[in-house]
Short mmCIF file of C-alpha atoms in Angstrom, two decimals:
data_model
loop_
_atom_site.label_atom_id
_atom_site.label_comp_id
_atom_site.label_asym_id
_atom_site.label_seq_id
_atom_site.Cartn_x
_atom_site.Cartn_y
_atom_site.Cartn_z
CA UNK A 232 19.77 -5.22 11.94
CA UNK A 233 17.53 -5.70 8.90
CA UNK A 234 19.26 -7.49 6.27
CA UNK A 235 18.06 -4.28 3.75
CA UNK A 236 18.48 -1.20 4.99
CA UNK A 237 17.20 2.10 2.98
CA UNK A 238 17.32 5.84 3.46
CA UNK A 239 15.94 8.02 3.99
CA UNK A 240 12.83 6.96 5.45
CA UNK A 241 11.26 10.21 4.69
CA UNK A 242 12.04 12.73 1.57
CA UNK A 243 10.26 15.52 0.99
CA UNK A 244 11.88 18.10 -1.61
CA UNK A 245 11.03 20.46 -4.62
CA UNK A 246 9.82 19.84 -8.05
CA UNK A 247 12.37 19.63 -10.15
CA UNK A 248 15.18 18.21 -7.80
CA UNK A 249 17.40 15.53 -8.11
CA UNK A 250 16.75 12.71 -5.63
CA UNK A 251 18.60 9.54 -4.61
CA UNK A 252 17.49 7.21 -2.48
CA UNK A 253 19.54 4.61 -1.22
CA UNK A 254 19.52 0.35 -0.29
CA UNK A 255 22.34 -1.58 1.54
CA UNK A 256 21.86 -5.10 2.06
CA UNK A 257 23.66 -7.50 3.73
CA UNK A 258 23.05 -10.92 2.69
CA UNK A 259 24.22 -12.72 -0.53
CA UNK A 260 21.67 -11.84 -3.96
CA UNK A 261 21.01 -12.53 -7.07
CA UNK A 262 19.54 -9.47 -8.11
CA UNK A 263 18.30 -6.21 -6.41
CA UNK A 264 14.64 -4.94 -7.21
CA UNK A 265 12.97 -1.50 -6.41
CA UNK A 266 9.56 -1.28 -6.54
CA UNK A 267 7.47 1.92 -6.83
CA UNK A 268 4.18 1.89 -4.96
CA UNK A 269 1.60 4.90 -5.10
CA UNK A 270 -1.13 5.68 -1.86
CA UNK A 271 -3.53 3.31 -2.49
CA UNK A 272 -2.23 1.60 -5.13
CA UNK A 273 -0.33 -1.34 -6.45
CA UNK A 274 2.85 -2.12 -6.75
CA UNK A 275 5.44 -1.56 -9.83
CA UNK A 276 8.74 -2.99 -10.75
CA UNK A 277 10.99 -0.40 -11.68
CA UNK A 278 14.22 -1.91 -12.28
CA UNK A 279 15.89 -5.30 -11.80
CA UNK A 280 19.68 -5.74 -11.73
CA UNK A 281 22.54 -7.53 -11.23
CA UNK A 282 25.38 -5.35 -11.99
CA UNK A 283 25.79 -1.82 -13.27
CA UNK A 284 23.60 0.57 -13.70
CA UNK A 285 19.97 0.89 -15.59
CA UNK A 286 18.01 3.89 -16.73
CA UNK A 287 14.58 4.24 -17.70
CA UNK A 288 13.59 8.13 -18.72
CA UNK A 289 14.06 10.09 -15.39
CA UNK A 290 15.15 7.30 -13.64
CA UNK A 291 18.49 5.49 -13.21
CA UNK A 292 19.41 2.55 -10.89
CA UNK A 293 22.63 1.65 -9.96
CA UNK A 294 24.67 -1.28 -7.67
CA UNK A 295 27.88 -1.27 -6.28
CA UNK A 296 28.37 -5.55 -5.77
CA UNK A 297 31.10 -5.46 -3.71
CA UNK A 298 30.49 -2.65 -1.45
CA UNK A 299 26.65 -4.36 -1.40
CA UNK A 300 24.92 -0.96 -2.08
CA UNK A 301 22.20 0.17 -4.54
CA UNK A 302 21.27 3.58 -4.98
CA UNK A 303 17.67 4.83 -7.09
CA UNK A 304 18.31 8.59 -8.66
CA UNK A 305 15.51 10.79 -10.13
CA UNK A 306 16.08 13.31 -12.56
CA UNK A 307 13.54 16.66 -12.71
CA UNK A 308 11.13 15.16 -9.81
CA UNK A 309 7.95 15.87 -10.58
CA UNK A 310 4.93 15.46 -8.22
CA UNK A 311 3.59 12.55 -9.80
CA UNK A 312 6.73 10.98 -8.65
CA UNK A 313 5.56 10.94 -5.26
CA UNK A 314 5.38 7.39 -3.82
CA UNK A 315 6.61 5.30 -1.90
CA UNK A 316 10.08 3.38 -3.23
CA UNK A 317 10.97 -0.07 -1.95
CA UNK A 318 14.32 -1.87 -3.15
CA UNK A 319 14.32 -5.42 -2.15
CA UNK A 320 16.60 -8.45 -2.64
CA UNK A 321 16.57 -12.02 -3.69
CA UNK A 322 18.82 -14.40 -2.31
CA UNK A 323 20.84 -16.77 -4.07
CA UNK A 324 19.11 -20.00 -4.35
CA UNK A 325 15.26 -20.00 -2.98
CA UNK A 326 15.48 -16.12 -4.65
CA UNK A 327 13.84 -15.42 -1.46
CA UNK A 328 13.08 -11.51 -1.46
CA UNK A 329 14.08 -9.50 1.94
CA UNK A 330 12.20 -5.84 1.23
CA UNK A 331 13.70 -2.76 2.63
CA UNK A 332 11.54 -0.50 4.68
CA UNK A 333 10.96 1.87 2.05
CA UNK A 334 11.19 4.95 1.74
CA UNK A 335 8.54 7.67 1.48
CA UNK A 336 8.83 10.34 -1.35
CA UNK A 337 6.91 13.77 -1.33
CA UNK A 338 7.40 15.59 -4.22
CA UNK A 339 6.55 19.50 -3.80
CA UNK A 340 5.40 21.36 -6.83
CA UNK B 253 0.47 -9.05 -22.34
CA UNK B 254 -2.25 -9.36 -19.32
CA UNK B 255 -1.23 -8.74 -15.55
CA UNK B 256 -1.29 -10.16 -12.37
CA UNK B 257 -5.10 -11.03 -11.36
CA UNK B 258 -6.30 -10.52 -7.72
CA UNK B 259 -9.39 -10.66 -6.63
CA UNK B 260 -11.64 -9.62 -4.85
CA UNK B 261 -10.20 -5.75 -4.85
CA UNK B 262 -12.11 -5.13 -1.23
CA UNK B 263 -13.53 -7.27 1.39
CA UNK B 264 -14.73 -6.23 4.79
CA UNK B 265 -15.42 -9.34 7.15
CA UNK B 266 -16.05 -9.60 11.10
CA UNK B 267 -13.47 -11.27 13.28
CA UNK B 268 -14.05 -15.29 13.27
CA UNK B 269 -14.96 -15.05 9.62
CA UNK B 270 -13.25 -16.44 6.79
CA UNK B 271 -12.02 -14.86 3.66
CA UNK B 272 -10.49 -16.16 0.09
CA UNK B 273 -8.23 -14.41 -2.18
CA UNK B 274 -7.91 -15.56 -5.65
CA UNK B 275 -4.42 -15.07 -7.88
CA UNK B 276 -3.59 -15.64 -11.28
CA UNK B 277 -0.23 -14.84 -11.96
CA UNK B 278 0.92 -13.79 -15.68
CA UNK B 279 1.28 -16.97 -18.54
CA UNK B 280 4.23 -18.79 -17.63
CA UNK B 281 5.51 -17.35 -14.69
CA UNK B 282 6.80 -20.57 -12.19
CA UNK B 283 7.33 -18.56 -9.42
CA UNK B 284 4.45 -16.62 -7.32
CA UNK B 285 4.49 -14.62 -3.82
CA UNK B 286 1.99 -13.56 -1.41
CA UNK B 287 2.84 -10.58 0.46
CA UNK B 288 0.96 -9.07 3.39
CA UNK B 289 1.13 -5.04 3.79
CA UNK B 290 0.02 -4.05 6.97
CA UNK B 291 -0.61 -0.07 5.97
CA UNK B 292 2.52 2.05 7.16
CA UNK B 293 4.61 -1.13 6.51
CA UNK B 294 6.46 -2.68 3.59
CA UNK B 295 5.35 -6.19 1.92
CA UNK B 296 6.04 -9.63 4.31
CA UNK B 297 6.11 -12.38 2.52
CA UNK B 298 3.53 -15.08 3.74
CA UNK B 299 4.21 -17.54 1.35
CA UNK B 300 6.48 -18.69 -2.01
CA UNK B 301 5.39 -21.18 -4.63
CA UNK B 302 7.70 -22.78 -7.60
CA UNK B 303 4.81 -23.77 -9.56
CA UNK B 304 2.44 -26.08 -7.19
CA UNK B 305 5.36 -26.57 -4.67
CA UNK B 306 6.28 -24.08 -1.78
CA UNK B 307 9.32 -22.68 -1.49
CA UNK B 308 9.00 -21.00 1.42
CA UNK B 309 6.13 -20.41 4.28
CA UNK B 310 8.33 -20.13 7.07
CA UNK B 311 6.52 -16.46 8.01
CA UNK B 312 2.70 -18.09 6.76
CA UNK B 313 0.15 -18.35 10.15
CA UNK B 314 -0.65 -22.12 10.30
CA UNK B 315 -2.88 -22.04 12.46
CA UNK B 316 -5.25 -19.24 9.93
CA UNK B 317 -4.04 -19.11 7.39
CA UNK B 318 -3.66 -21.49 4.29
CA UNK B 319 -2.63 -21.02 0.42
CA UNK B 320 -2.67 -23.25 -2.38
CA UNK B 321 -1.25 -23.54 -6.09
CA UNK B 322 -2.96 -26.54 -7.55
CA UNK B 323 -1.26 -27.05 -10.97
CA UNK B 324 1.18 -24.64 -10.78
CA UNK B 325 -1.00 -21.61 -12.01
CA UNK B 326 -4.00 -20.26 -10.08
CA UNK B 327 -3.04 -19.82 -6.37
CA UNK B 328 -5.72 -18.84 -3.47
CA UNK B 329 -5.32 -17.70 -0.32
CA UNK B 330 -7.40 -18.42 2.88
CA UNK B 331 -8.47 -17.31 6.23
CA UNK B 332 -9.89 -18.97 8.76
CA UNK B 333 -10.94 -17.19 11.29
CA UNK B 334 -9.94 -14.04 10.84
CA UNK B 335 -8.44 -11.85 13.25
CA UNK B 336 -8.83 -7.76 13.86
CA UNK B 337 -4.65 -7.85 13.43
CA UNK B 338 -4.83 -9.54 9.57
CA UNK B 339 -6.58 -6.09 8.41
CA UNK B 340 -4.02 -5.68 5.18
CA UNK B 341 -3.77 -5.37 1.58
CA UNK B 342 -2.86 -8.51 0.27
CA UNK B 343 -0.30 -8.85 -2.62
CA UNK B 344 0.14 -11.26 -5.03
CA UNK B 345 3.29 -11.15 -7.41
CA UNK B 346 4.63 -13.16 -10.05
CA UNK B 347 8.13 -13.62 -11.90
CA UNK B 348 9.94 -16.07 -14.29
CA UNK B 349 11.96 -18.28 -12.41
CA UNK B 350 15.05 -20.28 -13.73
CA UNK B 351 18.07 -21.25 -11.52
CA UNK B 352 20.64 -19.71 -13.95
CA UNK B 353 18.25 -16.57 -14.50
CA UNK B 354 17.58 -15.38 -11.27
CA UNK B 355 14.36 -13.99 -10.59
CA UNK B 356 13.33 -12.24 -12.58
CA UNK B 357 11.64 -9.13 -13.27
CA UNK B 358 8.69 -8.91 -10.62
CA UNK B 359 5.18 -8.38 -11.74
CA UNK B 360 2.68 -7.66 -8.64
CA UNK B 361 -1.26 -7.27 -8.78
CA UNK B 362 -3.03 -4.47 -7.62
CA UNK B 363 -3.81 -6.16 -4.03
CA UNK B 364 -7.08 -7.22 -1.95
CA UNK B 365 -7.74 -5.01 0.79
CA UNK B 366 -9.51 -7.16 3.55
CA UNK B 367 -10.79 -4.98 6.48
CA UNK B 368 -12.03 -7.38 9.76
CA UNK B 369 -14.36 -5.72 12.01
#
């Protein structure tokens, strides 16, 4: 079992949806990262947290410490929101990051 | 503020030839990664550096591969000899690190794509 775990692997929906995408991990962390990355293209930090929840225009992170679950939501998808979405953790200590799978986004217009 | 460097963007290389990517993480960030992306995959890490010293290159090919961070800024990253299987993008991030912090936020580079024939 991979220490982070997302779903859905694949999501495919209509513009204008709201989408959530979710991370479980099972290791100890520091913080939890998700990372945006577009065909072809680097990679972006989204959000970075600890605790609580962040929002950043259509998008809002949150994590759930104890039950050791993160979830990304999207507001209004739009096509250009297509990507792929990656959460990963880092560890206590070495803040060693363990990536989830990611998980694949198709936006529909 | 300026970004994570990489370079170079593309290489394309036969097997049994050597490559070198170049990094230069953002002013002041201790702690840099290099990630492998095999397409259809998500990032491995290959190597960690806290400024020139390595953190952790438990998943780096010895054997091939080889990455340095002499004084703690500018990192590269080598192969030698290539293989058909280390056709990837390689990544290169960067972050603040402090103990009491935590990570960081995580700043990556757009990637070199190295393609062995």
């Amino acid at each position: 079992k991979n220490e982070v775990e997302q779903s859905p692997q694949n999501l495919t929906a209509q513009e204008g949806e709201f989408i959530t995408i979710n991370c479980s991990y099972s290791v100890g962390i520091s913080a939890l990262h998700w990372l945006q990355q577009h065909p072809g293209g680097g990679i972006v930090s989204l959000f970075m947290l600890s605790s609580g929840k962040k929002k950043h225009g259509r998008l809002i992170a949150t994590i759930n410490i104890q039950e050791k679950h993160s979830s990304l939501h999207i507001t209004a998808s739009h096509p250009r929101d297509s990507a792929v979405y990656i959460c990963a953790a880092s560890r206590f200590g070495n803040e060693k990051l363990t990536f989830g799978t990611g998980t694949r986004l198709t936006i529909i217009p | 503020e300026a970004g994570v460097a990489q370079s170079p963007r593309y290489k394309i290389i036969e097997k049994r030839q050597s490559v070198a990517f170049w990094c230069n993480p953002i002013s002041g960030h201790a702690t840099l990664y290099w990630y492998q992306q095999i397409l259809g995959q998500g990032p491995k890490l290959l190597i960690q550096f806290q400024n020139n010293g390595v953190v952790d290159d438990s998943q780096l090919p010895k054997d091939r591969f080889s990455a340095e961070r002499l004084k703690g800024v500018d990192s590269t990253l080598k192969i030698q000899p290539a293989k058909l299987e280390d056709s990837a993008v390689y990544l290169c991030a960067s972050s603040f690190w402090g103990l009491a912090a935590g990570t960081g936020e995580l700043f990556f580079g757009e990637g070199s794509r190295l393609t062995v024939l």
